[in-house]
mmCIF file with all atom_site columns, C-alpha atoms in Angstrom:
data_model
loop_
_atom_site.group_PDB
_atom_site.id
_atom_site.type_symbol
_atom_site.label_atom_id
_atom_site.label_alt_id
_atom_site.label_comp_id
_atom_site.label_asym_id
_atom_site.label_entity_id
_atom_site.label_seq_id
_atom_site.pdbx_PDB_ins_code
_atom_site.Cartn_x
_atom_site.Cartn_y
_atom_site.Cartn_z
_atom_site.occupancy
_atom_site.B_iso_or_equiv
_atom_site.pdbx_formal_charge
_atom_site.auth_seq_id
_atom_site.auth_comp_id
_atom_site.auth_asym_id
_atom_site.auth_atom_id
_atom_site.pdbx_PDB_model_num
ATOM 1   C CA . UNK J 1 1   ? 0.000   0.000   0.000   1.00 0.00 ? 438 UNK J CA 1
ATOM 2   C CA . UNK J 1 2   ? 3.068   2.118   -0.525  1.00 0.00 ? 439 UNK J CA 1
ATOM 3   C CA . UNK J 1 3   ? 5.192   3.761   -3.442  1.00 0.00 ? 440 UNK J CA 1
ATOM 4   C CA . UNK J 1 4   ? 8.236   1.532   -2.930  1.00 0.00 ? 441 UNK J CA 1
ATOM 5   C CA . UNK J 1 5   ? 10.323  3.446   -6.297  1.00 0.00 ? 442 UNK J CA 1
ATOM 6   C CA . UNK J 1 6   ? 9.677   5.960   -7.947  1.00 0.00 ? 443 UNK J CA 1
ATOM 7   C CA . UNK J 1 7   ? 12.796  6.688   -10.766 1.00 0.00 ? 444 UNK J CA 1
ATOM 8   C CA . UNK J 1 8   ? 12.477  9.364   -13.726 1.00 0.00 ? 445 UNK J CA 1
ATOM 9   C CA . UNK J 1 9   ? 15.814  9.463   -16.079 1.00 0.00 ? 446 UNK J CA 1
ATOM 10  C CA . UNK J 1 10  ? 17.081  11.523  -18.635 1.00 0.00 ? 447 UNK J CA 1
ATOM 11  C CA . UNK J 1 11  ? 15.877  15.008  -16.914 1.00 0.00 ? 448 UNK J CA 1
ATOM 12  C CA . UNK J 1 12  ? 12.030  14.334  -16.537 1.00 0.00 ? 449 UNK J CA 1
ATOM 13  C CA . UNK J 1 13  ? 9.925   14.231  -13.140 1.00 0.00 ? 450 UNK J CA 1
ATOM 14  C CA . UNK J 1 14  ? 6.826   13.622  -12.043 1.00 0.00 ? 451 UNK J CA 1
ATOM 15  C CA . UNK J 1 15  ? 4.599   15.919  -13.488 1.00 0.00 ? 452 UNK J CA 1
ATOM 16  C CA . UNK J 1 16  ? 6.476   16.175  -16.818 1.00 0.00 ? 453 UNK J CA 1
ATOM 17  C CA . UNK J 1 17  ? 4.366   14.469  -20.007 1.00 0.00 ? 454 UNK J CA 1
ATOM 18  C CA . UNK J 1 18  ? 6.721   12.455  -22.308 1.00 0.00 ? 455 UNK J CA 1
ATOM 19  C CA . UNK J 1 19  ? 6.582   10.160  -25.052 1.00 0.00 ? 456 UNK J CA 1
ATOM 20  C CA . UNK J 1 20  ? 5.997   6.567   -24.179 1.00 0.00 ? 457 UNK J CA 1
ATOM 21  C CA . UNK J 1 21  ? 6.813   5.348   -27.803 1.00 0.00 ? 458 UNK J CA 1
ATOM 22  C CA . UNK J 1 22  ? 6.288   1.655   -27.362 1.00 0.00 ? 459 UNK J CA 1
ATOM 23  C CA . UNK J 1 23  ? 4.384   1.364   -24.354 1.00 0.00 ? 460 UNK J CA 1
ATOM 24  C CA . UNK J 1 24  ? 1.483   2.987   -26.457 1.00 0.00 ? 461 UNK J CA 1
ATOM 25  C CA . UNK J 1 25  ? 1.089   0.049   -27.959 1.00 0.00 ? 462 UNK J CA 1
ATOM 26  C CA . UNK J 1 26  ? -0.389  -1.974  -24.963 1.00 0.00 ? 463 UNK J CA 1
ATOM 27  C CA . UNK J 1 27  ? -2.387  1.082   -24.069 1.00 0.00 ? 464 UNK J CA 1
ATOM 28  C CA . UNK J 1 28  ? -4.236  0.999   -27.767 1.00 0.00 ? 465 UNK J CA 1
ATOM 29  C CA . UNK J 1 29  ? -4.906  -2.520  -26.791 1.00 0.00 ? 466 UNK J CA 1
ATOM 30  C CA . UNK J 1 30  ? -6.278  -2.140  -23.582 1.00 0.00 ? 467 UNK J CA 1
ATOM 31  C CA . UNK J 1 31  ? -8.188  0.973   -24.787 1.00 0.00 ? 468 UNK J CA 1
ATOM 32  C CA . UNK J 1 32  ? -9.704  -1.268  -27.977 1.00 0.00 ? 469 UNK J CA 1
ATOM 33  C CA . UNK J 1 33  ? -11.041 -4.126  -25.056 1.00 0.00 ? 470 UNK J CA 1
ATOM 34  C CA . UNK J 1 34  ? -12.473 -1.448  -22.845 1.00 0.00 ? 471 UNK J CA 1
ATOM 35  C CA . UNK J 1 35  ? -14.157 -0.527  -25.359 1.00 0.00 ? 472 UNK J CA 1
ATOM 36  C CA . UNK J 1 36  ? -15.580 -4.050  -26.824 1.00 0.00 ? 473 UNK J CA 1
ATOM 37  C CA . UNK J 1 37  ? -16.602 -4.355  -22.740 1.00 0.00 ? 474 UNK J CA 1
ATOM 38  C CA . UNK J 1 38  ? -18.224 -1.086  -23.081 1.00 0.00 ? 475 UNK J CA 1
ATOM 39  C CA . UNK J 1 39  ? -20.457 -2.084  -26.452 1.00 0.00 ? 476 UNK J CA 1
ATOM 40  C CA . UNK J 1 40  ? -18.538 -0.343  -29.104 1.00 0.00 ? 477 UNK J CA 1
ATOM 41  C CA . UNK J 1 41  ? -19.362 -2.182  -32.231 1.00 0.00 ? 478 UNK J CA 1
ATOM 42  C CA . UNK J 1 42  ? -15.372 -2.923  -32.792 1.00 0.00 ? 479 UNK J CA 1
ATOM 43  C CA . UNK J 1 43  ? -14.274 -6.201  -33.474 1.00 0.00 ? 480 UNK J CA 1
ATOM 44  C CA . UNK J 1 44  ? -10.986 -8.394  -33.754 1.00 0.00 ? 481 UNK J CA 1
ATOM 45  C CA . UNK J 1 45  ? -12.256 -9.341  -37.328 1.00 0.00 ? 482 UNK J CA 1
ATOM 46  C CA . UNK J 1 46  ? -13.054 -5.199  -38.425 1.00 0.00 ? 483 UNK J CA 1
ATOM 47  C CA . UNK J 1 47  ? -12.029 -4.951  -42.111 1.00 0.00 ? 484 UNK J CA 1
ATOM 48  C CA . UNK J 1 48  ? -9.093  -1.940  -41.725 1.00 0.00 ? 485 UNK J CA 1
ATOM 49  C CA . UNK J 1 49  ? -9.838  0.074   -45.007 1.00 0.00 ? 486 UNK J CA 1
ATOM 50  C CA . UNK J 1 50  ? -13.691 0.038   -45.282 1.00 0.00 ? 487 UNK J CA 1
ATOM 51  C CA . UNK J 1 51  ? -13.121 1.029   -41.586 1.00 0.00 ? 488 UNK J CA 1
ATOM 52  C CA . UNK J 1 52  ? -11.066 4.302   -42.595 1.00 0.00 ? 489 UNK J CA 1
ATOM 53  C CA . UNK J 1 53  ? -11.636 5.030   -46.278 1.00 0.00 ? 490 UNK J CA 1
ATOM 54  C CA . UNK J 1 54  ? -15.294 4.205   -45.866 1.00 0.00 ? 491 UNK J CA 1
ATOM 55  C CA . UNK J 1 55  ? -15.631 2.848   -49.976 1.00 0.00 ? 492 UNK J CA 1
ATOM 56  C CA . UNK J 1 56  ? -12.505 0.948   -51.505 1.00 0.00 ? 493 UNK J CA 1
ATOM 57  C CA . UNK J 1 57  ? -10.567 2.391   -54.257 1.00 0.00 ? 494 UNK J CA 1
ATOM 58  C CA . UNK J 1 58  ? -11.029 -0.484  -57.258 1.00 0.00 ? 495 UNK J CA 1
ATOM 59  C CA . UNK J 1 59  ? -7.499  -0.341  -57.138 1.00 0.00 ? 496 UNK J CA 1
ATOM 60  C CA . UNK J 1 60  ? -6.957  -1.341  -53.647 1.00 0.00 ? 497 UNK J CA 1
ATOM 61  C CA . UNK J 1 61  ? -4.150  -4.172  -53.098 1.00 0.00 ? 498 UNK J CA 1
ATOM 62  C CA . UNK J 1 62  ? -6.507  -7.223  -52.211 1.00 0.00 ? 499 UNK J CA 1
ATOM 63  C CA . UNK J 1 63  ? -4.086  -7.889  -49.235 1.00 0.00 ? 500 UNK J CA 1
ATOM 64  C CA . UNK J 1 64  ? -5.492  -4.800  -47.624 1.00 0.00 ? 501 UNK J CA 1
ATOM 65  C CA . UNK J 1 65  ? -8.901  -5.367  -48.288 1.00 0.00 ? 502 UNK J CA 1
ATOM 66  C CA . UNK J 1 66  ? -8.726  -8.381  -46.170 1.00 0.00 ? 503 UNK J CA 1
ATOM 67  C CA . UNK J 1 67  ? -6.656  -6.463  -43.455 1.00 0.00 ? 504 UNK J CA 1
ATOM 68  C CA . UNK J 1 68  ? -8.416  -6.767  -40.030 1.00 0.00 ? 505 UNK J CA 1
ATOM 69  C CA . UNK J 1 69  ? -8.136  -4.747  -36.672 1.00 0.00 ? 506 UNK J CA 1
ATOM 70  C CA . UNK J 1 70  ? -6.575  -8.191  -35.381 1.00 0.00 ? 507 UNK J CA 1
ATOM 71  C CA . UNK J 1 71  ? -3.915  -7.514  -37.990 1.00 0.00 ? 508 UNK J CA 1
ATOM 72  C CA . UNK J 1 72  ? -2.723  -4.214  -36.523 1.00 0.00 ? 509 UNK J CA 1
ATOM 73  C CA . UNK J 1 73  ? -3.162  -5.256  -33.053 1.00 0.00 ? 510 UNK J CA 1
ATOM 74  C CA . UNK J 1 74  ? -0.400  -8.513  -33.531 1.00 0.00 ? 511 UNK J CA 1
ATOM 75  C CA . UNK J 1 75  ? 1.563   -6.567  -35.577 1.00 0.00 ? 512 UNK J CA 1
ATOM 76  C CA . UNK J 1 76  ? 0.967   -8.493  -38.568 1.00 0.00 ? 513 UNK J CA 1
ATOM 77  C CA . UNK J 1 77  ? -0.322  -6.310  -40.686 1.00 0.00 ? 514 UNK J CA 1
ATOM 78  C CA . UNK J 1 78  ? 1.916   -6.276  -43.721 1.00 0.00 ? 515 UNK J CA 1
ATOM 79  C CA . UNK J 1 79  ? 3.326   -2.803  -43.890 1.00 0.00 ? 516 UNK J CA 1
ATOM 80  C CA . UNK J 1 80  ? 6.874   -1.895  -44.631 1.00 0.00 ? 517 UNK J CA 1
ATOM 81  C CA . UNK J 1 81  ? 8.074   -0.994  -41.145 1.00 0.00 ? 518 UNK J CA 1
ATOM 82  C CA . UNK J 1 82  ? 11.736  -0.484  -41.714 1.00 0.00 ? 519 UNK J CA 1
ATOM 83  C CA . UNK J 1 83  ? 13.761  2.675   -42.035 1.00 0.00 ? 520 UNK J CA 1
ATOM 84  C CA . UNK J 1 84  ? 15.488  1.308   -44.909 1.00 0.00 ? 521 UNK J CA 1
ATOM 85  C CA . UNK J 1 85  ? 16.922  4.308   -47.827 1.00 0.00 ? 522 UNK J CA 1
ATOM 86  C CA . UNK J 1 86  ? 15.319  1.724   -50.556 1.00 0.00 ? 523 UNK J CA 1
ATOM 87  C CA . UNK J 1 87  ? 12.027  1.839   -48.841 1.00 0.00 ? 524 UNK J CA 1
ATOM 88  C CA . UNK J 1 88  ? 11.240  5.832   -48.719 1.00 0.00 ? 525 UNK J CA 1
ATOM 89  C CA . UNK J 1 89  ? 7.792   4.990   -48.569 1.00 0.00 ? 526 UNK J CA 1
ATOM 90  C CA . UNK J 1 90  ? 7.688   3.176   -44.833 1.00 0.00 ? 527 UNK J CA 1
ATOM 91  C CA . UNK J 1 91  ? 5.166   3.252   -41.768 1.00 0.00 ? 528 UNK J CA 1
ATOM 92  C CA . UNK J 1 92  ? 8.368   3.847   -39.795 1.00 0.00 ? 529 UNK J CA 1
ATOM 93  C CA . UNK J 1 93  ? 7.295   6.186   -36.585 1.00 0.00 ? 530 UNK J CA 1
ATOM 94  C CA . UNK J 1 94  ? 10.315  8.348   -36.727 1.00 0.00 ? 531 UNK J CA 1
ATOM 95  C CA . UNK J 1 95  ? 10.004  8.539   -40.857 1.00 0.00 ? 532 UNK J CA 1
ATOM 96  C CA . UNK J 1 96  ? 6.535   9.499   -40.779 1.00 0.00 ? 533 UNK J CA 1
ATOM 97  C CA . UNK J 1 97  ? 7.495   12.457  -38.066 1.00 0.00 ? 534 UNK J CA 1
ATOM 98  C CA . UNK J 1 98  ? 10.462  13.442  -40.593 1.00 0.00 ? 535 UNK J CA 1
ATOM 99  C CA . UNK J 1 99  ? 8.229   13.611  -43.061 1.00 0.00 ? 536 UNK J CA 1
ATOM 100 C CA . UNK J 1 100 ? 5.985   16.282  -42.361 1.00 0.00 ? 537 UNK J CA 1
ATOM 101 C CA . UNK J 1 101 ? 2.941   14.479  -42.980 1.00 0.00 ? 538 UNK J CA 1
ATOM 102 C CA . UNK J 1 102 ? -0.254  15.717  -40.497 1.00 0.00 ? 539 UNK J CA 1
ATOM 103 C CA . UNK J 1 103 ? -2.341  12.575  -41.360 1.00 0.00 ? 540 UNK J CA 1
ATOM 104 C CA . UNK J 1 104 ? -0.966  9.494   -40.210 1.00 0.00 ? 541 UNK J CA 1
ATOM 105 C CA . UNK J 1 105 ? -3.434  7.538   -40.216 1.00 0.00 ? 542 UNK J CA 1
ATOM 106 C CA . UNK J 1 106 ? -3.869  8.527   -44.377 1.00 0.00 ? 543 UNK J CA 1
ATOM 107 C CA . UNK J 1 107 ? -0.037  7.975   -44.529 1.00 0.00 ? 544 UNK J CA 1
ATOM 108 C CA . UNK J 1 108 ? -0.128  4.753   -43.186 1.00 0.00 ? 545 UNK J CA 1
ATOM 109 C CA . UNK J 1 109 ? -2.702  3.583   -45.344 1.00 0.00 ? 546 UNK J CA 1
ATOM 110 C CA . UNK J 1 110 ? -0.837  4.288   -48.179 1.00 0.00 ? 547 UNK J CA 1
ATOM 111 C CA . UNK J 1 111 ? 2.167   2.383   -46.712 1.00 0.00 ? 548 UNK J CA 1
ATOM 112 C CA . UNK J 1 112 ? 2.818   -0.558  -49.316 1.00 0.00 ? 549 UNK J CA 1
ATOM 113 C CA . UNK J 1 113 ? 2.778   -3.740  -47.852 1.00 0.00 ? 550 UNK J CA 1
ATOM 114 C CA . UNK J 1 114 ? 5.428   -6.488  -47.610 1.00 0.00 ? 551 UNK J CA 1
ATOM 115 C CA . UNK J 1 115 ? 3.482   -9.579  -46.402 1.00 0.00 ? 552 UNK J CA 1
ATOM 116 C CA . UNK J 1 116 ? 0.477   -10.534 -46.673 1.00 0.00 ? 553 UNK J CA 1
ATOM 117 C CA . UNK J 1 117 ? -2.044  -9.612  -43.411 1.00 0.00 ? 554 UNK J CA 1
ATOM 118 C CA . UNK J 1 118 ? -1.213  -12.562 -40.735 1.00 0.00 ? 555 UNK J CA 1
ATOM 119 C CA . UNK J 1 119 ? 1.879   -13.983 -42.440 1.00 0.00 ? 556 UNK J CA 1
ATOM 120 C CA . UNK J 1 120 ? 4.808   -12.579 -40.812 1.00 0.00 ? 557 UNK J CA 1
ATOM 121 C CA . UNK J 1 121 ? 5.061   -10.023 -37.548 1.00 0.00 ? 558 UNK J CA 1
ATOM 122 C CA . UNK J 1 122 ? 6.815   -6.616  -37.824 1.00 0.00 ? 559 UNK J CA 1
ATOM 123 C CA . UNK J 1 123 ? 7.518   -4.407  -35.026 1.00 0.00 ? 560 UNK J CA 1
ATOM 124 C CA . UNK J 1 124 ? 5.536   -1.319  -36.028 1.00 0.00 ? 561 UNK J CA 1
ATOM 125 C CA . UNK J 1 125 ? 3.998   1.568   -34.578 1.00 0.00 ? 562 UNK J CA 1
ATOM 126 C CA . UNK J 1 126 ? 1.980   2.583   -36.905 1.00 0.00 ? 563 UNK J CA 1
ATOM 127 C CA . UNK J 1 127 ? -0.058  -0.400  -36.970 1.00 0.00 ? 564 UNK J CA 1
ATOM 128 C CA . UNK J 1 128 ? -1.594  0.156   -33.176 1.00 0.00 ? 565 UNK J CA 1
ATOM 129 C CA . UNK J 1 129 ? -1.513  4.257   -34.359 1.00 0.00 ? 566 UNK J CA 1
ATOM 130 C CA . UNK J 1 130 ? -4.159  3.061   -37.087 1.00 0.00 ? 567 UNK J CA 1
ATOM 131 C CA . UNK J 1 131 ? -6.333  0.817   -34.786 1.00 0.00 ? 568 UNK J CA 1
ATOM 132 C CA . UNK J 1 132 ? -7.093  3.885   -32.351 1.00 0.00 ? 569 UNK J CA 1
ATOM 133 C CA . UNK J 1 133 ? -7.910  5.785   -35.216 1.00 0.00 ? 570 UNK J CA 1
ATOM 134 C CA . UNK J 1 134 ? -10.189 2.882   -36.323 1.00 0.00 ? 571 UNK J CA 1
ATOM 135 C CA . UNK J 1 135 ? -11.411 3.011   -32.609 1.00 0.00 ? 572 UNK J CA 1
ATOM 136 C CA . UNK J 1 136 ? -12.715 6.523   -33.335 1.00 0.00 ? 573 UNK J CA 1
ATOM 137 C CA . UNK J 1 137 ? -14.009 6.455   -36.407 1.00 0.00 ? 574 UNK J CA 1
ATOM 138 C CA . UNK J 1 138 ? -16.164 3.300   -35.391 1.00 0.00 ? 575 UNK J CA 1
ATOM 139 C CA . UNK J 1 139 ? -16.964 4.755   -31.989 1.00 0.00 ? 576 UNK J CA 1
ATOM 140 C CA . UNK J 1 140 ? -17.488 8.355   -32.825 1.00 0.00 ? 577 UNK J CA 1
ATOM 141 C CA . UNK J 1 141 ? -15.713 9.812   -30.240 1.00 0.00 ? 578 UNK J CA 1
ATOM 142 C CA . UNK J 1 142 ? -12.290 10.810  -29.604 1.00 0.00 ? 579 UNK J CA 1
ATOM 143 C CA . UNK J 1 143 ? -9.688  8.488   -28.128 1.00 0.00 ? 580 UNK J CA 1
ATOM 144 C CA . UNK J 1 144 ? -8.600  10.894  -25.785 1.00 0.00 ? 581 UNK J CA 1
ATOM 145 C CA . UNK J 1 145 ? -12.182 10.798  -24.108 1.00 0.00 ? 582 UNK J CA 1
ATOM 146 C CA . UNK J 1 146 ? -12.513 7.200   -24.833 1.00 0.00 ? 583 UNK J CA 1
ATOM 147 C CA . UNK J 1 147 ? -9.281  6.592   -22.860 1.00 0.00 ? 584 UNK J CA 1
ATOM 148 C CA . UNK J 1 148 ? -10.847 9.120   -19.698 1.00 0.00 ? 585 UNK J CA 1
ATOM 149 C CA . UNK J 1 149 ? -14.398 7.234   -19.785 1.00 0.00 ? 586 UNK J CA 1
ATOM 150 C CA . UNK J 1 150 ? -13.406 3.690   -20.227 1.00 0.00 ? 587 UNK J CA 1
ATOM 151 C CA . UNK J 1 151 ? -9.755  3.753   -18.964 1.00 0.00 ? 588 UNK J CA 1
ATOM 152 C CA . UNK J 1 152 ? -8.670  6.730   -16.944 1.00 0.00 ? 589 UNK J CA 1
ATOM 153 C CA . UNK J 1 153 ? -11.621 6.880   -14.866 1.00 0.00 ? 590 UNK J CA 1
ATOM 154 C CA . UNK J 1 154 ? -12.278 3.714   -13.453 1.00 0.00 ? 591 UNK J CA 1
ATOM 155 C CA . UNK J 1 155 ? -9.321  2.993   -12.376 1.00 0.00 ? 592 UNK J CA 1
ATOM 156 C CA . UNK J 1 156 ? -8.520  6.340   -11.120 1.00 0.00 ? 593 UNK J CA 1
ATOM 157 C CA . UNK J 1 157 ? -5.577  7.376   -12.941 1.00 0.00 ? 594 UNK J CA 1
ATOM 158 C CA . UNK J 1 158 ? -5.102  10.982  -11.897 1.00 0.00 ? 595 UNK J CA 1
ATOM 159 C CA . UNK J 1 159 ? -3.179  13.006  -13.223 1.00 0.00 ? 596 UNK J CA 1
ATOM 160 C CA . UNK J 1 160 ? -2.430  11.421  -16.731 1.00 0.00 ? 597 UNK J CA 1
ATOM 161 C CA . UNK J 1 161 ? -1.417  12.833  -19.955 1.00 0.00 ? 598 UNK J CA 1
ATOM 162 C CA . UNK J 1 162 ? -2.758  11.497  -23.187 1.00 0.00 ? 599 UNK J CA 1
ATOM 163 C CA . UNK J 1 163 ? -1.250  13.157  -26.202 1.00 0.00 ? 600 UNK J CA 1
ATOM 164 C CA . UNK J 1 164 ? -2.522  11.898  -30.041 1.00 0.00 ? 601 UNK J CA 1
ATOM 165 C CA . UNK J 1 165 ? -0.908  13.635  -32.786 1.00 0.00 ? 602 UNK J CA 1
ATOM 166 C CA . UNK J 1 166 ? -3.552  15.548  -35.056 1.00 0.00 ? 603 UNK J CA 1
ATOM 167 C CA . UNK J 1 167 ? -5.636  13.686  -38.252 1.00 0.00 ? 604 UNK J CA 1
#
């Protein structure tokens, strides 16, 4: 019933937001099954692309047409991940900063992919980036407020910071 350690590193304290980077990952996840709990009509099976684009280009690589929100969840969504010079085009966070892109949920769409959806597991943060942004769209609401009302709240985490960038 008592803070045992409490360590901050590389000049940040207690009340100081910063970047969690991976850890957002499990915090999409946990977000997306609060959620299900909650009634939001989101599913494992959700078809990614009819979730975001609404109606399919003809065009559309039949891969991602069969992309689910399972996909993006296990990391096995496909996309080019790496930061790789021969792959300009990549769903790499720190690449899709660089590149001054304000969507990134449209960027990542546009990502090519690699693998087909299930095949073979990339370590990607864009892929959990695009299921909250599938979150929203399906529940019409914000994931910031999603997080405070199905997260934040009941289990009384005070004070928290939840940052998205801007779509």
């Amino acid at each position: 019933g008592r803070l045992v350690v409490e360590e901050y590193f590389h000049g940040t304290h207690r009340d100081q937001p910063h970047d969690l980077r991976s850890a957002s990952k499990s915090h999409v996840a946990v977000l997306i099954g609060a959620a299900m709990q909650a009634g939001i009509p989101i599913r494992l099976d959700s078809p990614v692309y009819a979730t975001m684009l609404g109606r399919l280009p003809d065009d559309l690589d039949p891969r991602k047409r069969a992309m689910t929100l399972e996909h993006l969840l296990s990391m096995t969504a496909g996309y080019q991940c790496g930061s790789d010079r021969e792959a300009p085009h990549t769903a790499d966070e720190d690449v899709m900063q660089q590149s001054g892109e304000r969507d990134f949920y449209r960027y990542t769409l546009a990502v090519p992919l690699v693998s087909t959806p299930g095949e073979t597991l990339y370590y990607c943060s864009a892929e959990p980036n695009l299921a909250g942004g599938m979150l929203e769209r399906m529940a019409g609401e914000p994931q910031v407020e999603l997080f405070d009302r199905l997260v934040a709240r009941p289990l009384q985490m005070r004070p928290y910071h939840l940052i998205l960038q801007p779509t």
